[in-house]
Amino acid sequence: MYGANVETAADRKAPAPVEDPALLAEFQARIDRGESIEPKDWMPARYRRQLVRMMSQHAHSEIVGMLPEGNWITRAPNLRRKMALIAKVQDEAGHGHYIYCGTETLGVSRDELVDDLLAGRAKYSQIFNYPTLTWADIGVIGWFVDGAAIVNQTVLAKASYGPYARAMIRICKEENFHKRQGFEICAVLSQGTDAQREMLQDAVNRWWWPSLMMFGPSDTDSPNSRDLLAWRIKRFTNDELRQRFVNLTVPQAQAIGVRLPDPDLRYDADTQNWVFGEIDWAEFWAVVNGNGPCNRERLAARNKAHADGAWVRQAATAYAAKRAGAPRDGGSTAAA
Ligand SMILES: [Fe+2]
Ligand SMILES: [Fe+2]
């Protein structure tokens, strides 16, 4: 789903290595020519580190993002909705694995990445630490959260690092399906009974502001933005992407007759933007730092799933060893 642009204090404290100016200049020239950087190419340590940070956060977000929606698979209101939701949640698992593979091309093992997530050392998008209280939440998540992901990821599909950019192309196609299935749920509820319309409005009220926070801190709080933009890891600032999302979403809300919970929302004819109110950054940082409504529940669920899957990993490893003709359990292949 979600390329979170969250940078922690620890990221900022790590010392920047001194790079060879000639190599740096050539690297920048390649980026400026629009070339793609591939895994075996020379790259500044900081470029590699920023990519590992962004890509691993993104992969973790896809995986944790399955949890709030997975909760509703057994409660989907009919077979069609259930099939669409299963397909969507499965897609998110695929996105996570794709991006873990991409991160591995930068020299980090998947085991390390998964360990970081399970131990609570890794970040993932804050949005998945909110609860899904009603069926309308599933519609609104598809509409807002996958909608925000598309805004982010369409741009990442042109990022300078080849494996990441290529992964985004397929992922964006699937995100479009996710967004449409979500918006369709909302459109149907908006035509329903009073209770269904209230349920939809309540979900919109709860998810709107956390969805705006998905784009990360304001540019004034994002000290690495300049380098990331120069290296084409990012192509637009967090605030620019957030504005694009708001501009796309307001007319959709109007089309199905739901109110966005922002008394300051107004159209500015000069800039052709929907101007929105102040984001509660204290809430954002509280959730990022582990104190959202569901942070502990999400990590506990991931740890349980990992432990429950131990036998699958053991069986797959034993099978791979058997296929390779290697001895199993320290035994000799000669006896076989
Ligand atoms: Fe998605
Ligand atoms: Fe996704």
Tab-separated table of C-alpha atoms and ligand atoms in Angstrom:
chain	number	residue	atom	x	y	z
A	1	MET	CA	0.000	0.000	0.000
A	2	TYR	CA	2.025	2.682	1.392
A	3	GLY	CA	5.399	4.387	1.025
A	4	ALA	CA	5.634	6.039	4.390
A	5	ASN	CA	7.990	8.989	4.390
A	6	VAL	CA	8.649	8.897	8.078
A	7	GLU	CA	12.141	9.625	9.278
A	8	THR	CA	13.063	8.947	12.863
A	9	ALA	CA	15.516	10.808	15.063
A	10	ALA	CA	17.836	7.762	14.926
A	11	ASP	CA	17.959	7.969	11.126
A	12	ARG	CA	18.998	11.577	11.326
A	13	LYS	CA	21.695	10.993	13.949
A	14	ALA	CA	23.700	8.421	11.948
A	15	PRO	CA	26.927	9.998	10.654
A	16	ALA	CA	27.083	10.724	6.931
A	17	PRO	CA	30.098	8.968	5.375
A	18	VAL	CA	32.575	10.965	3.298
A	19	GLU	CA	32.243	10.009	-0.356
A	20	ASP	CA	34.651	10.425	-3.285
A	21	PRO	CA	33.589	13.727	-4.945
A	22	ALA	CA	34.310	12.400	-8.447
A	23	LEU	CA	32.110	9.338	-7.916
A	24	LEU	CA	29.409	11.496	-6.370
A	25	ALA	CA	29.456	13.886	-9.337
A	26	GLU	CA	29.192	11.026	-11.830
A	27	PHE	CA	26.367	9.475	-9.804
A	28	GLN	CA	24.475	12.777	-9.767
A	29	ALA	CA	25.045	13.180	-13.507
A	30	ARG	CA	23.512	9.737	-14.122
A	31	ILE	CA	20.472	10.676	-12.047
A	32	ASP	CA	20.163	13.997	-13.860
A	33	ARG	CA	20.229	12.177	-17.208
A	34	GLY	CA	17.266	10.131	-15.960
A	35	GLU	CA	19.225	6.870	-15.812
A	36	SER	CA	18.135	4.056	-13.583
A	37	ILE	CA	20.493	2.995	-10.777
A	38	GLU	CA	20.826	-0.802	-10.593
A	39	PRO	CA	21.926	-3.021	-7.661
A	40	LYS	CA	25.551	-3.511	-8.750
A	41	ASP	CA	26.150	0.147	-9.645
A	42	TRP	CA	28.170	2.391	-7.368
A	43	MET	CA	25.934	4.468	-5.099
A	44	PRO	CA	26.584	6.786	-2.150
A	45	ALA	CA	26.181	5.053	1.221
A	46	ARG	CA	23.527	7.574	2.148
A	47	TYR	CA	21.509	6.850	-1.001
A	48	ARG	CA	21.620	3.136	-0.145
A	49	ARG	CA	20.649	3.814	3.458
A	50	GLN	CA	17.728	6.064	2.546
A	51	LEU	CA	16.440	3.463	0.084
A	52	VAL	CA	16.700	0.651	2.628
A	53	ARG	CA	14.806	2.834	5.092
A	54	MET	CA	12.052	3.781	2.658
A	55	MET	CA	11.694	0.378	1.002
A	56	SER	CA	11.704	-1.614	4.228
A	57	GLN	CA	9.130	0.725	5.785
A	58	HIS	CA	7.066	0.294	2.664
A	59	ALA	CA	7.323	-3.524	2.707
A	60	HIS	CA	6.456	-3.683	6.416
A	61	SER	CA	3.462	-1.412	5.776
A	62	GLU	CA	2.117	-3.784	3.143
A	63	ILE	CA	2.425	-6.729	5.522
A	64	VAL	CA	1.010	-5.021	8.627
A	65	GLY	CA	-1.650	-3.433	6.400
A	66	MET	CA	-3.184	-6.861	5.878
A	67	LEU	CA	-4.223	-7.038	9.534
A	68	PRO	CA	-6.960	-4.398	9.885
A	69	GLU	CA	-8.672	-5.582	6.694
A	70	GLY	CA	-8.035	-9.280	7.235
A	71	ASN	CA	-10.190	-8.886	10.347
A	72	TRP	CA	-13.205	-8.342	8.095
A	73	ILE	CA	-12.847	-11.240	5.647
A	74	THR	CA	-15.134	-13.483	7.694
A	75	ARG	CA	-17.606	-10.638	8.208
A	76	ALA	CA	-17.901	-9.312	4.643
A	77	PRO	CA	-21.615	-8.828	3.871
A	78	ASN	CA	-21.778	-11.104	0.803
A	79	LEU	CA	-19.720	-13.502	-1.305
A	80	ARG	CA	-18.718	-10.893	-3.891
A	81	ARG	CA	-17.390	-8.537	-1.214
A	82	LYS	CA	-15.620	-11.427	0.510
A	83	MET	CA	-13.867	-12.507	-2.703
A	84	ALA	CA	-12.761	-8.947	-3.483
A	85	LEU	CA	-11.447	-8.427	0.051
A	86	ILE	CA	-9.547	-11.733	0.069
A	87	ALA	CA	-7.976	-10.812	-3.285
A	88	LYS	CA	-7.006	-7.377	-1.991
A	89	VAL	CA	-5.439	-8.664	1.223
A	90	GLN	CA	-3.550	-11.285	-0.797
A	91	ASP	CA	-2.296	-8.553	-3.134
A	92	GLU	CA	-0.904	-6.664	-0.146
A	93	ALA	CA	1.076	-9.758	0.912
A	94	GLY	CA	2.456	-9.903	-2.632
A	95	HIS	CA	3.413	-6.213	-2.496
A	96	GLY	CA	5.256	-6.773	0.759
A	97	HIS	CA	7.236	-9.706	-0.656
A	98	TYR	CA	8.034	-7.850	-3.874
A	99	ILE	CA	9.441	-4.919	-1.955
A	100	TYR	CA	11.350	-7.142	0.500
A	101	CYS	CA	13.010	-8.699	-2.587
A	102	GLY	CA	13.814	-5.209	-3.856
A	103	THR	CA	15.320	-4.264	-0.486
A	104	GLU	CA	17.472	-7.411	-0.537
A	105	THR	CA	19.163	-6.115	-3.711
A	106	LEU	CA	20.662	-3.386	-1.499
A	107	GLY	CA	22.464	-5.939	0.648
A	108	VAL	CA	20.015	-6.426	3.527
A	109	SER	CA	18.612	-9.888	4.191
A	110	ARG	CA	14.905	-10.488	4.502
A	111	ASP	CA	15.471	-12.223	7.846
A	112	GLU	CA	17.015	-9.028	9.208
A	113	LEU	CA	14.094	-6.963	7.947
A	114	VAL	CA	11.498	-9.325	9.381
A	115	ASP	CA	13.363	-9.516	12.701
A	116	ASP	CA	13.372	-5.709	12.914
A	117	LEU	CA	9.623	-5.614	12.337
A	118	LEU	CA	8.827	-8.350	14.839
A	119	ALA	CA	11.070	-6.823	17.494
A	120	GLY	CA	9.348	-3.446	17.105
A	121	ARG	CA	12.512	-1.733	15.800
A	122	ALA	CA	11.115	-1.036	12.325
A	123	LYS	CA	8.642	1.631	11.280
A	124	TYR	CA	5.596	1.080	9.132
A	125	SER	CA	2.824	3.433	8.079
A	126	GLN	CA	1.028	4.898	11.096
A	127	ILE	CA	-2.331	4.369	9.397
A	128	PHE	CA	-2.415	0.648	10.256
A	129	ASN	CA	-2.434	1.344	13.962
A	130	TYR	CA	-6.057	2.464	13.843
A	131	PRO	CA	-8.898	-0.026	14.386
A	132	THR	CA	-11.448	-1.145	11.776
A	133	LEU	CA	-14.707	-0.823	13.685
A	134	THR	CA	-17.372	-1.317	10.994
A	135	TRP	CA	-17.769	-2.641	7.457
A	136	ALA	CA	-17.717	0.963	6.198
A	137	ASP	CA	-14.102	1.160	7.385
A	138	ILE	CA	-13.187	-1.398	4.718
A	139	GLY	CA	-14.695	0.823	2.036
A	140	VAL	CA	-13.046	3.959	3.378
A	141	ILE	CA	-9.634	2.277	3.701
A	142	GLY	CA	-9.761	1.245	0.043
A	143	TRP	CA	-10.862	4.723	-0.977
A	144	PHE	CA	-8.539	6.845	1.234
A	145	VAL	CA	-5.620	4.613	2.211
A	146	ASP	CA	-5.141	2.846	-1.105
A	147	GLY	CA	-5.974	6.150	-2.812
A	148	ALA	CA	-3.151	7.839	-0.893
A	149	ALA	CA	-0.890	4.898	-1.730
A	150	ILE	CA	-1.556	5.399	-5.438
A	151	VAL	CA	-0.599	9.085	-5.219
A	152	ASN	CA	2.661	8.127	-3.482
A	153	GLN	CA	3.490	5.083	-5.547
A	154	THR	CA	2.729	6.479	-8.989
A	155	VAL	CA	5.562	8.886	-8.304
A	156	LEU	CA	7.813	6.138	-6.871
A	157	ALA	CA	7.389	4.233	-10.154
A	158	LYS	CA	9.730	6.881	-11.603
A	159	ALA	CA	12.211	6.774	-8.718
A	160	SER	CA	15.878	6.440	-9.642
A	161	TYR	CA	16.428	2.980	-8.124
A	162	GLY	CA	15.460	0.431	-10.789
A	163	PRO	CA	14.204	-2.488	-8.647
A	164	TYR	CA	11.978	-0.203	-6.558
A	165	ALA	CA	10.585	1.692	-9.533
A	166	ARG	CA	9.796	-1.518	-11.438
A	167	ALA	CA	8.044	-3.072	-8.437
A	168	MET	CA	5.806	-0.002	-8.244
A	169	ILE	CA	4.493	-0.406	-11.776
A	170	ARG	CA	2.711	-3.684	-11.080
A	171	ILE	CA	1.779	-2.654	-7.557
A	172	CYS	CA	0.078	0.525	-8.778
A	173	LYS	CA	-2.155	-1.486	-11.113
A	174	GLU	CA	-3.337	-3.570	-8.177
A	175	GLU	CA	-3.772	-0.488	-5.975
A	176	ASN	CA	-6.177	0.894	-8.548
A	177	PHE	CA	-8.367	-2.177	-8.063
A	178	HIS	CA	-8.112	-1.731	-4.283
A	179	LYS	CA	-9.198	1.859	-4.473
A	180	ARG	CA	-12.113	1.108	-6.779
A	181	GLN	CA	-13.431	-1.727	-4.654
A	182	GLY	CA	-13.249	0.579	-1.611
A	183	PHE	CA	-14.913	3.514	-3.310
A	184	GLU	CA	-17.633	1.227	-4.661
A	185	ILE	CA	-18.400	-0.005	-1.125
A	186	CYS	CA	-18.706	3.640	-0.041
A	187	ALA	CA	-20.850	4.607	-3.054
A	188	VAL	CA	-23.270	1.721	-2.337
A	189	LEU	CA	-23.491	2.588	1.388
A	190	SER	CA	-24.135	6.236	0.500
A	191	GLN	CA	-27.275	5.095	-1.367
A	192	GLY	CA	-28.381	2.854	1.500
A	193	THR	CA	-30.441	3.239	4.657
A	194	ASP	CA	-29.940	6.068	7.174
A	195	ALA	CA	-27.976	3.668	9.368
A	196	GLN	CA	-25.676	2.735	6.468
A	197	ARG	CA	-25.092	6.392	5.569
A	198	GLU	CA	-24.292	7.199	9.203
A	199	MET	CA	-21.902	4.254	9.378
A	200	LEU	CA	-20.134	5.550	6.239
A	201	GLN	CA	-19.929	9.123	7.540
A	202	ASP	CA	-18.538	7.889	10.854
A	203	ALA	CA	-15.815	5.896	9.063
A	204	VAL	CA	-14.932	8.923	6.904
A	205	ASN	CA	-14.701	11.077	10.041
A	206	ARG	CA	-12.274	8.644	11.687
A	207	TRP	CA	-10.044	7.908	8.667
A	208	TRP	CA	-9.717	11.304	6.956
A	209	TRP	CA	-7.043	12.915	9.129
A	210	PRO	CA	-4.922	9.759	9.638
A	211	SER	CA	-4.996	9.346	5.834
A	212	LEU	CA	-3.583	12.849	5.353
A	213	MET	CA	-0.833	11.971	7.852
A	214	MET	CA	0.221	9.022	5.649
A	215	PHE	CA	2.261	11.394	3.482
A	216	GLY	CA	4.570	12.035	6.392
A	217	PRO	CA	5.659	15.179	8.190
A	218	SER	CA	5.388	18.595	6.637
A	219	ASP	CA	8.305	19.609	4.390
A	220	THR	CA	9.517	22.054	7.007
A	221	ASP	CA	10.071	19.010	9.290
A	222	SER	CA	11.724	16.816	6.684
A	223	PRO	CA	15.414	17.796	6.578
A	224	ASN	CA	16.447	15.084	4.102
A	225	SER	CA	13.918	16.081	1.475
A	226	ARG	CA	16.444	18.114	-0.530
A	227	ASP	CA	18.863	15.189	-1.034
A	228	LEU	CA	16.071	12.718	-1.667
A	229	LEU	CA	14.661	15.000	-4.350
A	230	ALA	CA	18.094	15.598	-5.918
A	231	TRP	CA	18.659	11.828	-6.076
A	232	ARG	CA	15.191	11.257	-7.475
A	233	ILE	CA	14.316	8.892	-4.616
A	234	LYS	CA	11.456	11.307	-4.095
A	235	ARG	CA	10.111	13.474	-6.901
A	236	PHE	CA	7.663	15.587	-4.938
A	237	THR	CA	7.623	16.734	-1.342
A	238	ASN	CA	5.309	15.229	1.282
A	239	ASP	CA	3.164	18.381	1.253
A	240	GLU	CA	2.851	18.391	-2.534
A	241	LEU	CA	1.691	14.764	-2.559
A	242	ARG	CA	-0.735	15.398	0.301
A	243	GLN	CA	-2.233	18.334	-1.615
A	244	ARG	CA	-2.608	16.197	-4.720
A	245	PHE	CA	-4.463	13.556	-2.697
A	246	VAL	CA	-6.820	16.149	-1.174
A	247	ASN	CA	-7.521	17.676	-4.599
A	248	LEU	CA	-8.394	14.243	-5.992
A	249	THR	CA	-10.510	13.134	-3.042
A	250	VAL	CA	-12.723	16.166	-2.344
A	251	PRO	CA	-14.713	15.832	-5.604
A	252	GLN	CA	-15.123	12.088	-4.937
A	253	ALA	CA	-16.584	12.833	-1.500
A	254	GLN	CA	-18.939	15.364	-3.084
A	255	ALA	CA	-20.006	12.808	-5.687
A	256	ILE	CA	-21.253	10.365	-3.052
A	257	GLY	CA	-22.518	13.013	-0.635
A	258	VAL	CA	-20.192	12.500	2.333
A	259	ARG	CA	-18.696	15.357	4.362
A	260	LEU	CA	-14.963	15.505	4.978
A	261	PRO	CA	-14.480	16.391	8.665
A	262	ASP	CA	-12.607	19.660	8.163
A	263	PRO	CA	-14.383	22.986	8.782
A	264	ASP	CA	-11.461	24.827	7.132
A	265	LEU	CA	-11.681	22.952	3.836
A	266	ARG	CA	-12.217	25.431	0.971
A	267	TYR	CA	-11.365	25.786	-2.694
A	268	ASP	CA	-8.768	28.367	-3.592
A	269	ALA	CA	-9.380	29.509	-7.151
A	270	ASP	CA	-5.950	31.164	-7.466
A	271	THR	CA	-3.926	28.049	-6.705
A	272	GLN	CA	-6.690	25.637	-7.829
A	273	ASN	CA	-6.140	23.696	-4.621
A	274	TRP	CA	-8.472	22.513	-1.893
A	275	VAL	CA	-6.995	24.221	1.161
A	276	PHE	CA	-7.307	22.114	4.301
A	277	GLY	CA	-7.007	22.657	8.046
A	278	GLU	CA	-4.153	21.992	10.452
A	279	ILE	CA	-3.000	18.377	10.873
A	280	ASP	CA	-2.588	17.153	14.449
A	281	TRP	CA	1.126	16.292	14.335
A	282	ALA	CA	1.172	15.369	18.012
A	283	GLU	CA	-1.189	12.507	17.168
A	284	PHE	CA	0.981	11.531	14.200
A	285	TRP	CA	4.183	11.294	16.267
A	286	ALA	CA	2.422	9.479	19.102
A	287	VAL	CA	1.253	6.782	16.670
A	288	VAL	CA	4.625	6.596	14.849
A	289	ASN	CA	6.374	6.199	18.188
A	290	GLY	CA	4.300	3.200	19.202
A	291	ASN	CA	1.379	4.753	21.069
A	292	GLY	CA	-1.474	4.543	18.579
A	293	PRO	CA	-4.689	2.666	19.344
A	294	CYS	CA	-3.468	-0.675	17.882
A	295	ASN	CA	0.365	-0.610	17.734
A	296	ARG	CA	0.776	-3.359	20.322
A	297	GLU	CA	-2.032	-5.463	18.885
A	298	ARG	CA	-0.521	-5.314	15.369
A	299	LEU	CA	2.948	-6.376	16.513
A	300	ALA	CA	1.498	-9.163	18.653
A	301	ALA	CA	-0.520	-10.418	15.648
A	302	ARG	CA	2.583	-10.375	13.392
A	303	ASN	CA	4.650	-12.214	16.005
A	304	LYS	CA	1.948	-14.834	16.443
A	305	ALA	CA	1.634	-15.329	12.667
A	306	HIS	CA	5.423	-15.698	12.400
A	307	ALA	CA	5.533	-18.262	15.209
A	308	ASP	CA	2.546	-20.163	13.776
A	309	GLY	CA	4.331	-20.323	10.407
A	310	ALA	CA	7.567	-21.791	11.793
A	311	TRP	CA	6.663	-25.304	10.617
A	312	VAL	CA	6.087	-24.029	7.071
A	313	ARG	CA	9.556	-22.450	6.968
A	314	GLN	CA	11.124	-25.636	8.375
A	315	ALA	CA	9.307	-27.798	5.849
A	316	ALA	CA	10.257	-25.493	2.952
A	317	THR	CA	13.911	-25.473	4.062
A	318	ALA	CA	13.970	-29.282	4.397
A	319	TYR	CA	12.324	-29.664	0.990
A	320	ALA	CA	14.801	-27.273	-0.644
A	321	ALA	CA	17.691	-29.197	0.936
A	322	LYS	CA	16.254	-32.486	-0.325
A	323	ARG	CA	15.883	-31.116	-3.844
A	324	ALA	CA	19.474	-29.846	-3.757
A	325	GLY	CA	20.660	-33.304	-2.707
A	326	ALA	CA	22.102	-31.951	0.521
A	327	PRO	CA	22.114	-34.075	3.689
A	328	ARG	CA	19.151	-33.566	5.996
A	329	ASP	CA	19.426	-33.323	9.768
A	330	GLY	CA	23.173	-33.951	9.494
A	331	GLY	CA	22.560	-37.359	7.866
A	332	SER	CA	24.532	-38.688	4.899
A	333	THR	CA	23.109	-38.679	1.367
A	334	ALA	CA	25.293	-41.701	0.528
A	335	ALA	CA	22.926	-44.008	2.413
A	336	ALA	CA	19.915	-42.973	0.337
B	1	FE	FE	-3.571	-1.727	-1.609
B	2	FE	FE	-0.294	-2.511	-1.484
